[in-house]
Amino acid sequence: MSSLEIKNLHVSTGDKEIVKGVTLTINTGEIHAVMGPNGTGKSTMAKAIAGHPDYIITEGDVLIDGKSILEKESDERAREGIFLAFQYPSEIPGVSIANFLRAAIQARMAEGEEIDASAYYKRLYQKMDLLKIDRKFTARAVNEGFSGGEKKRSEILQMAMLEPRFALMDETDSGLDIDALRIVSDGVNSLRGPNLGILLITHYQRLLSYIVPDHVHVMIDGRIVKSGDKSLALELEARGYDWVKHEFANA
Amino acid sequence: MASSGPVSAPVADLVGAFTPAVFARHINANSTAHAWWLERKRAAYARFESLPMPSRTDEAWRFSTLAGVALGGYAPSPEGAAAATPPALAVESAATLSFVNGRLSGSSPVSADLAKRGVVVSTLSDALARHPGLLREHFMAQPQKLGSAKFAALHEAFIQDGAFIHVPRGVEVDKPIVVVHGASGAGAAVFPHTLVIAEDNSRVTVVDHFVSEGESRQFACGANDLYAGHGARITYAAAQCWSFETLSLQFNSTVVRRDARVQSLNLHLGGRQARHESLSQLQAPGGFSEMLALTIAAGSREYDQRTLQIHQAPNTKSDLLYKNALLDKSRTIFSGLIVVDPDAQKTDAYQSNRNLMLSDDAESNSLPGLEIQANDVRCTHGATSSRIDPEQEFYLKSRGIPPKAADELLIFGFFEEVLSRLESEALHDALRTLIRTRIQS
Ligand SMILES: Nc1ncnc2c1ncn2[C@@H]1O[C@H](COP(=O)(O)OP(=O)(O)OP(=O)(O)O)[C@@H](O)[C@H]1O
Ligand SMILES: [Mg+2]
């Protein structure tokens, strides 16, 4: 078992503090949902963990199996097993999905070791079939001209191919139609297991009825103000965030 | 000798290593060549000797590092070492010719069938004996309008040999004809040449591959002439992979006749300082010239590209797209001019130079220009410089791709728009592989 520990994490951009002391431990095999109003710092936290250069960690630590990853570059963190499924994935014109994923897999191999191309394509097609992505997509440039839903599916395809230990999934459900939500959820559930820990950022209880979380956390104004089990998500859906804010303010 | 009169530049500065004595030796060594050839060489040398070196005030050399084109310290076309068999491009070819220091070092002939249909892939010296008329008509027959008349004359004076490709009327050659021009030895000056004559309604693909043996300092002064007859179609690709110590000057001339189409792609992957001049003349209605180039500028190298699209007849089209990827402290210069003659109505001309800046210390210069004398035309030109988008870079790195490999992917992504214009997938793949090896070297 591995663990991703987020310890008293403070994140700033410019001189504005956005994440104000988050502590959370994700073990492989677990799914943690993070919910919270717009602009409370959920994406910022996820991007800071993945090593985005715009976000400065001013205090706290992020550790994998007890070892801090903060000194590592984003690409090293990814090779350590962190995967960020972006809320807004970038378009990379001229770079096909097939070549992109190949480079990502190649980066995980030892010096001098080469990808077995036929095995690679076999695996790629198998994952694409699972996510009901047309095989023609392999030749298309990464995310270029993709619909919102296609982008999200392509994020999950990458996750399936790269087999991270810890996936930070940022609103992977937004922009998906009902069928796509089902397909993506099935895809994520098929990856679920003792070797994968997931941090699932979402606004909707609906996703959590497909991908059932072990823990649910509420993030407000850069802090986790309440944690519970999956029933917390149902309660939020029914009552909104105000009561949590009040509860927190009065605590 | 009187010491009065106007002060002129010392002769050494005008001719560098290419002194009259050196030229005389060159002529002696080639004394058995065709009289017409030798006559041309003598006339060319006289032009070379008398023309001034480019100067600061020369608009055609604006932004260029003039010190870099000094001609001292080279020896013209020494016999190449026998070992210098340059690596071949990984593509199935219809025929090959390999030269080292301007001398034929190997070849594979066209198929019996193509030979029977009259396709000639030979040396220029063979062609001089067998097809003198064609040579007289097409060899260096076009004006030098882009600033290097002096160096083109030097090329003509010292050219040792080169490739001659003639495709008769209506004949189509499917696979590319590959010409390798090698340079061997420190200080070697080479004068590579490829002449392609595609007669009416013929079709041919030619690849020039320029390679140095080792990393020595060399001087390459090359030219290529492309002639596309009525309805002919030429695809021409050149991969400039000279050593990173080499000064490279290369002159292209393309003549496009009625309904003909020429697509040229120049890859600039080598050289310390490389200048490429490209002239397309659209001489008859329906002609189309597609001019493409990709450059990887790294280190403190300089790539200098000068282009001219001349529309001399109505209903002609030209489409230029030059893309540069700049790293480290490199420099690029692009200067392009579209000229539309008064009666070239319905011209459709496009010119675009795009620079991808991968370093804050790199410098790109763009000088696009138009000279339009007809009133019913469509001409567009533009130049852009952009940095790598940090979000794209983060996206790639977040997948575990290291910075160097991420840059490489982004460069390929940037280049793909040009590479995808090649119809032949095999050629596309071979050139991609070549680019990759050069990036990683
Ligand atoms: N690069 C940046 N520069 C300036 N402000 C930023 C930057 N990134 C995020 N912010 C600000 O930080 C706050 C938190 O943003 P973040 O994207 O983390 O919110 P979120 O919780 O993911 O919201 P949503 O639910 O809308 O996705 C917002 O006010 C946002 O404008
Ligand atoms: Mg967000």
XYZ file of C-alpha atoms and ligand atoms in Angstrom:
724
model
C 0.000 0.000 0.000
C 1.094 3.536 -0.789
C -0.048 6.804 0.655
C -0.269 10.357 -0.585
C -0.141 12.694 2.373
C -1.159 16.307 2.065
C 0.020 18.063 5.212
C -1.076 21.549 6.175
C -0.806 22.623 2.552
C -0.780 26.341 1.821
C -0.730 27.478 -1.804
C -0.410 30.981 -3.198
C -0.413 32.512 -6.604
C 1.041 35.973 -6.859
C 0.661 37.187 -3.314
C -2.791 35.724 -2.900
C -3.185 32.712 -0.675
C -5.707 30.293 -2.144
C -5.221 27.033 -0.290
C -4.996 27.742 3.411
C -3.892 24.624 5.225
C -5.292 21.386 3.855
C -4.470 18.089 5.522
C -5.605 14.891 3.906
C -4.193 11.400 3.452
C -5.129 9.210 0.522
C -4.139 5.580 0.618
C -4.118 3.426 -2.455
C -7.393 1.576 -2.683
C -9.338 4.608 -1.433
C -11.478 7.183 -3.151
C -11.784 10.614 -1.602
C -14.312 13.044 -3.005
C -13.733 16.759 -2.569
C -16.702 19.052 -3.025
C -17.021 22.767 -2.543
C -18.282 26.005 -4.047
C -16.667 27.594 -7.111
C -13.408 29.349 -6.492
C -12.560 27.700 -3.187
C -9.224 26.353 -4.366
C -9.934 22.761 -5.381
C -8.190 22.975 -8.759
C -5.404 25.025 -7.243
C -4.729 22.303 -4.715
C -4.704 19.604 -7.384
C -2.420 21.576 -9.713
C -0.048 22.472 -6.894
C 0.281 18.794 -5.989
C 1.017 18.015 -9.647
C 3.711 20.705 -9.674
C 2.214 23.540 -11.702
C 4.802 26.350 -11.741
C 2.229 29.126 -11.185
C 1.335 27.863 -7.744
C 3.739 28.361 -4.890
C 3.552 26.106 -1.888
C 4.297 28.455 0.994
C 3.792 26.055 3.837
C 3.169 22.380 4.465
C 4.207 19.321 2.549
C 3.075 16.645 0.125
C 4.537 13.196 0.608
C 4.366 9.860 -1.091
C 5.059 7.019 1.300
C 6.573 9.459 3.730
C 8.871 11.153 1.234
C 8.302 14.748 0.226
C 7.773 15.288 -3.495
C 7.952 19.067 -3.373
C 11.536 19.251 -4.578
C 10.630 17.289 -7.693
C 9.623 18.747 -11.034
C 6.140 18.035 -12.330
C 7.348 15.386 -14.756
C 9.190 13.560 -11.973
C 6.096 13.674 -9.794
C 4.121 12.133 -12.637
C 6.641 9.355 -12.961
C 6.359 8.823 -9.193
C 2.732 8.014 -9.826
C 0.760 11.285 -9.656
C -1.771 11.850 -12.393
C -3.866 14.978 -12.808
C -7.001 14.680 -14.908
C -7.442 18.339 -15.814
C -10.608 20.339 -15.411
C -9.569 22.176 -18.579
C -7.141 20.008 -20.586
C -4.770 21.852 -22.940
C -4.847 21.407 -26.679
C -1.526 20.372 -28.240
C -1.747 21.059 -31.977
C 0.163 18.724 -34.259
C 0.855 16.085 -31.607
C -1.232 12.959 -32.032
C -2.641 11.148 -29.018
C -0.718 8.054 -30.050
C 2.631 9.872 -30.156
C 1.879 11.796 -27.001
C 1.078 8.695 -24.972
C 4.047 6.904 -26.455
C 6.343 9.666 -25.255
C 4.736 9.500 -21.810
C 5.203 5.733 -21.614
C 8.711 5.929 -23.031
C 9.562 8.409 -20.267
C 8.707 5.731 -17.713
C 11.038 3.168 -19.244
C 14.673 2.581 -18.477
C 17.337 4.238 -20.625
C 17.800 2.313 -23.860
C 14.586 0.349 -23.450
C 12.166 0.658 -26.365
C 8.402 0.421 -26.535
C 7.010 -2.690 -28.164
C 4.851 -0.883 -30.717
C 2.385 -3.667 -31.418
C 1.805 -4.403 -27.741
C 1.413 -0.676 -27.161
C -1.257 -0.280 -29.818
C -3.058 -3.391 -28.636
C -3.265 -1.979 -25.149
C -4.222 1.473 -26.383
C -7.064 0.116 -28.522
C -8.296 -2.057 -25.701
C -8.554 0.958 -23.381
C -10.175 3.024 -26.101
C -12.769 0.352 -26.691
C -13.477 0.266 -22.975
C -14.064 4.031 -22.977
C -15.927 3.841 -26.279
C -13.480 6.197 -27.981
C -13.287 5.817 -31.736
C -9.928 4.306 -32.725
C -9.506 7.063 -35.291
C -8.853 9.405 -32.368
C -5.294 8.101 -31.984
C -4.283 10.081 -35.057
C -5.938 13.285 -33.892
C -3.975 16.013 -32.196
C -4.269 15.959 -28.416
C -7.545 17.631 -27.424
C -7.559 19.823 -30.530
C -11.139 20.393 -31.584
C -12.364 17.822 -29.077
C -15.768 18.396 -27.567
C -15.848 18.941 -23.807
C -16.896 15.356 -23.239
C -14.256 13.970 -25.608
C -11.566 15.835 -23.715
C -12.674 14.299 -20.439
C -12.718 10.829 -21.927
C -9.275 11.353 -23.346
C -8.053 12.278 -19.846
C -9.347 8.973 -18.522
C -7.775 7.138 -21.462
C -4.436 8.655 -20.511
C -4.968 7.674 -16.911
C -5.767 4.121 -17.948
C -2.614 3.957 -20.079
C -0.279 5.519 -17.531
C -1.506 3.555 -14.494
C -0.831 6.112 -11.766
C -0.789 5.339 -8.072
C -2.649 8.531 -7.268
C -5.120 10.189 -9.594
C -6.357 13.715 -8.971
C -9.511 13.929 -11.034
C -10.687 17.505 -11.388
C -14.334 17.687 -12.431
C -13.991 14.826 -14.822
C -17.783 14.612 -14.851
C -18.469 18.140 -15.998
C -19.412 18.383 -19.630
C -20.317 14.724 -19.911
C -23.726 13.647 -21.133
C -25.561 10.937 -19.216
C -24.237 8.075 -21.353
C -20.690 9.405 -21.302
C -20.853 9.812 -17.527
C -21.749 6.152 -17.268
C -18.934 5.112 -19.632
C -16.334 7.235 -17.873
C -17.501 6.034 -14.450
C -17.298 2.422 -15.581
C -13.825 3.181 -16.898
C -12.727 4.662 -13.583
C -14.324 1.815 -11.633
C -12.426 -0.681 -13.744
C -9.182 1.040 -12.739
C -10.188 1.104 -9.128
C -8.299 -1.322 -6.958
C -5.679 -1.753 -4.301
C -2.999 -0.006 -6.367
C -4.833 3.239 -7.058
C -5.879 6.087 -4.793
C -8.230 8.719 -6.186
C -8.984 12.297 -5.248
C -12.212 13.091 -7.008
C -13.172 16.741 -7.299
C -16.788 17.191 -8.267
C -19.827 19.387 -7.867
C -22.344 16.634 -8.376
C -23.637 13.870 -6.213
C -24.653 12.089 -9.425
C -21.044 11.100 -10.194
C -20.697 9.760 -6.668
C -23.569 7.383 -7.156
C -21.552 5.811 -9.975
C -18.121 6.089 -8.396
C -18.841 5.532 -4.756
C -16.311 7.329 -2.544
C -14.924 6.087 0.741
C -14.659 9.620 2.096
C -16.229 12.940 1.231
C -14.608 16.282 2.120
C -16.015 19.753 1.869
C -13.603 22.497 0.895
C -14.518 26.106 1.528
C -12.240 29.089 1.160
C -9.077 27.025 0.894
C -9.775 24.750 3.817
C -11.364 21.390 4.357
C -14.151 22.226 6.756
C -15.962 18.955 7.027
C -15.335 15.311 6.214
C -17.639 12.351 6.250
C -18.705 9.304 4.310
C -20.748 9.152 1.129
C -23.889 10.281 2.915
C -22.312 13.722 3.300
C -22.535 14.165 -0.450
C -26.249 13.445 -0.356
C -26.706 15.919 2.436
C -24.837 18.621 0.476
C -26.954 17.915 -2.550
C -30.090 18.409 -0.468
C -29.002 21.384 1.639
C -26.272 23.256 -0.259
C -23.119 24.634 1.348
C -24.449 27.349 3.642
C -25.057 25.156 6.622
C -21.500 23.813 6.438
C -20.178 27.368 6.306
C -22.212 28.294 9.377
C -21.200 25.200 11.207
C -17.556 25.987 10.442
C -17.859 29.650 11.396
C -19.423 28.729 14.721
C -16.928 26.037 15.509
C 52.521 49.961 -59.663
C 51.011 53.311 -58.798
C 49.554 53.607 -55.360
C 47.149 56.387 -56.242
C 43.557 55.923 -57.382
C 40.550 54.736 -55.433
C 41.129 52.515 -52.447
C 39.666 49.101 -53.117
C 39.310 46.127 -50.839
C 42.342 43.878 -50.736
C 41.939 41.003 -53.159
C 42.172 38.485 -50.332
C 38.942 39.834 -48.837
C 37.169 39.555 -52.158
C 38.153 35.988 -52.998
C 39.330 34.466 -49.709
C 40.790 31.042 -50.306
C 39.488 31.024 -53.875
C 42.381 32.847 -55.464
C 43.122 32.967 -59.201
C 45.894 30.419 -58.637
C 43.510 28.020 -56.909
C 41.027 28.492 -59.723
C 43.712 27.848 -62.337
C 44.548 24.560 -60.590
C 40.873 23.632 -60.576
C 40.603 24.285 -64.318
C 43.792 22.321 -65.005
C 42.497 19.359 -63.083
C 39.322 19.455 -65.171
C 40.886 20.323 -68.506
C 39.230 17.417 -70.311
C 35.740 18.752 -69.556
C 33.468 20.151 -72.250
C 34.739 23.469 -73.645
C 31.382 25.138 -72.982
C 31.573 24.063 -69.353
C 35.088 25.457 -68.925
C 34.105 28.673 -70.644
C 31.213 29.111 -68.252
C 33.490 28.437 -65.330
C 35.959 31.080 -66.454
C 33.213 33.636 -66.940
C 31.780 32.723 -63.543
C 35.142 33.116 -61.856
C 35.566 36.555 -63.404
C 32.164 37.555 -61.997
C 33.026 36.128 -58.617
C 36.285 38.014 -58.522
C 34.781 41.345 -59.447
C 31.607 41.340 -57.367
C 31.869 42.871 -53.909
C 31.340 40.943 -50.733
C 28.000 41.684 -49.051
C 28.129 44.813 -46.952
C 26.273 46.409 -44.060
C 24.303 48.642 -46.388
C 23.124 45.728 -48.505
C 19.377 45.338 -47.989
C 19.582 41.699 -49.129
C 21.930 40.994 -46.234
C 20.123 42.937 -43.566
C 20.470 41.236 -40.156
C 22.980 38.677 -41.488
C 26.258 38.132 -39.677
C 28.603 39.205 -42.437
C 31.772 38.095 -40.670
C 30.440 34.543 -40.878
C 30.520 34.454 -44.669
C 34.216 35.306 -44.984
C 35.842 32.964 -47.479
C 39.251 32.341 -45.920
C 40.595 28.994 -44.812
C 38.872 26.600 -47.174
C 40.194 24.266 -49.847
C 37.933 23.658 -52.827
C 36.651 20.122 -53.244
C 39.584 18.009 -52.055
C 39.324 14.344 -53.044
C 37.006 12.871 -50.438
C 38.170 10.136 -48.132
C 36.940 6.803 -49.444
C 35.364 5.988 -46.100
C 32.913 8.837 -46.350
C 29.795 7.000 -47.378
C 27.098 9.098 -45.789
C 24.115 7.465 -44.126
C 21.170 7.057 -46.440
C 17.715 8.434 -45.798
C 15.388 5.678 -44.627
C 13.143 5.676 -47.653
C 12.674 3.340 -50.599
C 14.030 5.091 -53.637
C 13.753 4.883 -57.412
C 17.448 5.669 -57.800
C 20.274 7.163 -55.768
C 23.386 9.193 -56.365
C 25.989 9.872 -53.691
C 28.711 12.437 -53.900
C 31.604 13.130 -51.579
C 33.248 16.487 -52.086
C 31.520 16.765 -55.430
C 32.728 13.436 -56.783
C 30.455 10.493 -57.371
C 30.975 7.922 -54.627
C 28.087 5.573 -55.265
C 24.822 5.173 -57.105
C 21.947 2.855 -57.786
C 20.352 3.172 -61.191
C 16.701 3.605 -62.124
C 14.780 0.440 -62.998
C 15.115 -0.973 -66.517
C 11.553 0.089 -67.152
C 12.162 3.736 -66.179
C 15.417 3.741 -68.132
C 13.562 2.459 -71.178
C 11.086 5.272 -70.824
C 13.953 7.708 -70.888
C 14.350 8.684 -67.241
C 17.904 9.854 -66.649
C 19.509 10.006 -63.225
C 23.171 10.722 -63.781
C 26.034 12.991 -62.942
C 26.208 16.434 -64.467
C 29.459 15.445 -66.145
C 27.736 12.524 -67.882
C 24.896 14.811 -68.864
C 27.401 17.258 -70.280
C 28.429 14.596 -72.752
C 24.996 13.155 -73.476
C 22.503 15.958 -72.977
C 24.424 19.174 -73.540
C 21.358 20.939 -74.901
C 19.352 20.341 -71.750
C 22.210 21.498 -69.603
C 22.675 24.676 -71.575
C 18.987 25.420 -71.288
C 18.537 24.759 -67.589
C 21.810 24.761 -65.669
C 22.000 27.930 -63.539
C 19.917 29.620 -66.205
C 17.849 31.840 -63.929
C 18.832 35.202 -62.503
C 20.289 35.492 -58.997
C 18.002 38.046 -57.431
C 18.396 37.432 -53.755
C 21.781 38.853 -52.902
C 24.191 36.019 -53.591
C 25.200 36.619 -57.199
C 28.818 36.534 -56.045
C 28.486 33.196 -54.283
C 26.428 31.691 -57.077
C 29.289 32.643 -59.408
C 31.712 30.966 -57.002
C 29.526 27.865 -57.117
C 29.556 27.822 -60.889
C 33.301 28.444 -61.048
C 34.246 25.616 -58.710
C 31.465 23.086 -59.163
C 33.023 19.636 -59.510
C 29.996 17.564 -60.351
C 26.376 17.139 -59.343
C 23.110 15.376 -60.002
C 21.208 15.522 -63.251
C 17.637 14.273 -63.280
C 15.563 14.309 -66.423
C 12.056 12.910 -66.619
C 10.623 12.873 -70.133
C 7.164 13.966 -71.119
C 4.334 12.060 -69.450
C 6.554 9.747 -67.405
C 5.797 9.325 -63.727
C 8.406 8.206 -61.237
C 6.650 7.047 -58.084
C 9.403 6.596 -55.557
C 11.772 9.401 -54.651
C 15.145 9.825 -56.291
C 17.623 10.391 -53.480
C 20.800 12.415 -53.895
C 23.327 12.497 -51.067
C 25.861 15.294 -51.082
C 28.644 14.586 -48.633
C 31.463 16.779 -47.400
C 34.608 15.280 -45.964
C 37.675 16.755 -44.320
C 38.417 19.862 -42.313
C 38.251 23.023 -44.373
C 36.625 21.304 -47.352
C 34.685 23.576 -49.678
C 31.976 21.747 -51.588
C 29.706 22.909 -54.394
C 26.776 20.508 -54.514
C 24.313 20.803 -57.351
C 21.057 19.128 -58.300
C 19.313 19.871 -61.570
C 15.797 18.521 -62.030
C 14.040 18.787 -65.365
C 10.497 17.469 -65.377
C 9.099 17.646 -68.890
C 5.419 18.211 -69.657
C 3.005 16.126 -67.593
C 5.720 14.165 -65.880
C 5.962 13.551 -62.195
C 8.961 13.119 -59.942
C 10.095 13.365 -56.330
C 13.679 14.285 -55.562
C 15.389 14.406 -52.193
C 18.694 16.192 -51.610
C 20.452 15.134 -48.459
C 23.442 17.191 -47.324
C 25.735 15.568 -44.799
C 29.155 16.195 -43.326
C 31.518 13.532 -42.256
C 32.347 14.375 -38.672
C 32.053 17.787 -37.070
C 34.698 19.695 -38.990
C 34.553 23.221 -40.284
C 33.475 23.228 -43.899
C 32.001 25.469 -46.534
C 29.094 24.352 -48.656
C 28.071 26.520 -51.565
C 25.297 24.689 -53.372
C 22.536 25.228 -55.854
C 19.562 23.466 -57.238
C 17.510 24.179 -60.325
C 14.001 22.854 -60.644
C 12.150 23.077 -63.921
C 8.539 21.923 -64.181
C 7.159 21.824 -67.727
C 3.468 22.081 -68.610
C 1.375 20.052 -66.198
C 4.467 18.540 -64.581
C 4.665 17.879 -60.923
C 7.846 18.045 -58.853
C 8.109 17.274 -55.189
C 11.483 18.354 -53.905
C 12.786 17.911 -50.384
C 16.184 18.988 -49.119
C 17.580 17.980 -45.763
C 20.487 20.207 -44.812
C 22.422 18.275 -42.177
C 25.890 19.784 -42.524
C 28.125 19.822 -39.471
C 27.462 22.487 -36.872
C 30.741 24.144 -37.861
C 29.791 24.570 -41.491
C 29.003 27.710 -43.428
C 26.240 26.827 -45.857
C 25.018 28.952 -48.737
C 22.348 27.384 -50.899
C 20.495 28.827 -53.884
C 17.302 27.431 -55.262
C 15.635 28.386 -58.496
C 12.248 27.018 -59.448
C 10.577 27.563 -62.809
C 6.912 26.674 -63.006
C 5.268 26.418 -66.422
C 1.574 26.153 -67.337
C -0.508 24.098 -64.881
C 2.642 22.713 -63.337
C 3.038 22.248 -59.644
C 6.185 22.285 -57.578
C 6.285 21.534 -53.919
C 9.577 22.116 -52.181
C 10.425 21.489 -48.558
C 13.747 22.579 -47.127
C 14.799 21.229 -43.775
C 17.523 23.249 -42.120
C 19.017 21.037 -39.477
C 22.731 21.723 -39.696
C 25.364 24.362 -40.233
C 26.844 27.069 -38.052
C 25.573 29.756 -40.337
C 23.258 28.791 -43.143
C 21.730 30.998 -45.769
C 19.113 29.743 -48.164
C 17.809 31.726 -51.099
C 14.770 30.503 -52.918
C 13.314 31.941 -56.097
C 10.053 30.727 -57.622
C 9.043 32.010 -61.026
C 5.472 31.332 -62.024
C 5.759 31.759 -65.737
C 2.465 30.537 -67.151
C -1.195 30.317 -66.112
C -2.167 27.571 -63.711
C 1.316 27.258 -62.256
C 1.599 26.617 -58.544
C 4.641 26.722 -56.314
C 4.374 25.554 -52.753
C 7.432 26.621 -50.780
C 7.923 25.034 -47.400
C 10.739 25.126 -44.909
C 11.421 23.910 -41.398
C 14.362 25.036 -39.331
C 15.709 23.936 -36.008
C 17.961 26.698 -34.803
C 19.973 25.875 -31.685
C 23.231 26.850 -30.046
C 24.427 30.150 -31.459
C 23.625 29.192 -35.045
C 22.169 31.514 -37.618
C 19.659 30.623 -40.309
C 19.038 33.159 -42.968
C 16.257 32.585 -45.477
C 15.494 34.872 -48.397
C 12.648 34.146 -50.736
C 11.080 35.585 -53.842
C 7.792 34.518 -55.379
C 7.447 36.101 -58.814
C 4.094 35.883 -60.532
C 4.713 36.519 -64.200
C 1.441 35.205 -65.615
C -2.253 35.369 -64.685
C -3.948 32.702 -62.582
C -0.840 31.551 -60.838
C -0.531 30.527 -57.258
C 2.223 30.424 -54.699
C 2.035 29.350 -51.105
C 4.971 29.814 -48.782
C 5.117 28.546 -45.214
C 8.442 28.747 -43.371
C 8.549 27.615 -39.770
C 11.482 28.078 -37.420
C 11.949 26.564 -33.994
C 14.483 28.640 -32.082
C 16.404 27.394 -29.068
C 19.319 28.649 -27.007
C 20.960 31.768 -28.472
C 20.133 31.062 -32.078
C 19.069 33.600 -34.674
C 16.856 33.368 -37.702
C 16.196 35.811 -40.482
C 13.361 35.519 -42.906
C 13.004 37.971 -45.712
C 10.342 37.201 -48.275
C 9.016 39.138 -51.208
C 6.005 38.493 -53.399
C 6.167 40.208 -56.777
C 3.131 40.339 -59.024
C 3.762 41.536 -62.566
C 1.239 43.947 -64.177
C -0.551 41.334 -66.254
C -0.505 38.579 -63.630
C -4.166 39.070 -62.729
C -5.903 36.562 -60.459
C -2.670 35.825 -58.718
C -3.117 33.974 -55.477
C -0.043 34.390 -53.327
C 0.487 33.516 -49.722
C 3.507 33.934 -47.531
C 3.871 33.089 -43.892
C 6.806 32.878 -41.529
C 6.175 31.420 -38.085
C 8.670 31.295 -35.296
C 8.412 29.191 -32.191
C 10.638 30.622 -29.499
C 11.876 28.014 -27.051
C 14.368 30.341 -25.451
C 14.394 33.929 -24.248
C 17.856 34.444 -25.729
C 16.952 33.460 -29.278
C 16.166 36.081 -31.892
C 13.943 35.879 -34.944
C 13.773 38.555 -37.613
C 11.051 38.719 -40.221
C 10.876 40.980 -43.226
C 7.810 40.114 -45.291
C 7.177 42.148 -48.411
C 4.795 42.656 -51.304
C 5.252 44.351 -54.678
C 1.999 44.195 -56.549
C 1.430 45.708 -59.948
C -1.804 43.979 -60.910
C -5.154 45.006 -59.449
C -7.109 41.783 -59.264
C -5.043 39.615 -56.958
C -5.186 37.891 -53.623
C -1.989 38.279 -51.661
C -1.572 37.629 -47.989
C 1.518 37.672 -45.920
C 2.382 37.601 -42.296
C 4.918 36.712 -39.694
C 4.422 35.573 -36.135
C 6.630 34.774 -33.206
C 5.289 32.892 -30.268
C 6.553 31.329 -27.147
C 5.677 27.854 -26.021
C 2.452 28.018 -24.070
C 3.351 27.217 -20.440
C 0.010 25.442 -19.967
C 0.841 23.110 -22.854
C 4.252 22.498 -21.396
C 2.777 21.728 -17.979
C 0.252 19.403 -19.565
C 3.017 17.358 -21.201
C 5.153 17.329 -18.073
C 2.190 16.320 -15.936
C 2.172 13.125 -17.983
C 5.735 12.395 -16.963
C 7.351 13.660 -20.149
C 10.696 15.317 -19.297
C 11.251 18.936 -20.428
C 13.537 18.031 -23.333
C 11.159 15.438 -24.721
C 8.260 17.856 -24.153
C 10.026 20.513 -26.230
C 10.683 17.933 -28.911
C 6.999 16.986 -29.025
C 5.996 20.640 -29.203
C 8.500 21.267 -32.009
C 7.093 18.333 -33.935
C 3.602 19.565 -33.212
C 4.598 22.940 -34.610
C 6.218 21.346 -37.672
C 3.395 18.943 -38.393
C 1.384 21.526 -40.319
C 4.235 21.600 -42.838
C 5.188 17.923 -42.816
C 1.581 16.893 -43.328
C 1.583 18.720 -46.659
C 3.793 15.980 -48.069
C 1.690 13.538 -49.968
C 4.026 10.604 -49.495
C 3.713 9.075 -46.074
C 7.003 7.230 -46.500
C 8.845 10.476 -47.162
C 7.021 12.168 -44.303
C 8.153 9.416 -41.916
C 11.731 9.388 -43.203
C 12.053 13.138 -42.742
C 10.496 12.979 -39.281
C 13.033 10.362 -38.274
C 15.813 12.505 -39.645
C 14.597 15.546 -37.715
C 14.386 13.481 -34.554
C 17.970 12.241 -34.875
C 19.159 15.777 -35.447
C 17.254 17.137 -32.430
C 18.696 14.441 -30.229
C 22.246 14.877 -31.460
N -3.156 31.518 -11.878
C -4.008 32.219 -11.113
N -3.879 33.549 -10.995
C -4.729 34.282 -10.227
N -5.728 33.741 -9.551
C -5.917 32.418 -9.616
C -5.085 31.599 -10.409
N -5.507 30.319 -10.309
C -6.582 30.357 -9.479
N -6.825 31.603 -9.065
C -7.916 32.034 -8.187
O -7.917 31.175 -7.086
C -9.243 30.895 -6.675
C -9.467 29.396 -6.645
O -9.477 28.887 -7.960
P -9.652 27.341 -8.262
O -9.604 27.186 -9.747
O -8.683 26.583 -7.484
O -11.114 27.088 -7.742
P -12.007 25.785 -7.793
O -12.331 25.461 -6.419
O -11.368 24.746 -8.598
O -13.305 26.349 -8.527
P -14.311 25.667 -9.595
O -15.242 24.858 -8.800
O -14.995 26.838 -10.203
O -13.507 24.888 -10.539
C -10.150 31.618 -7.625
O -10.529 32.836 -7.048
C -9.273 31.857 -8.826
O -9.651 32.999 -9.532
Mg -11.770 23.894 -10.399
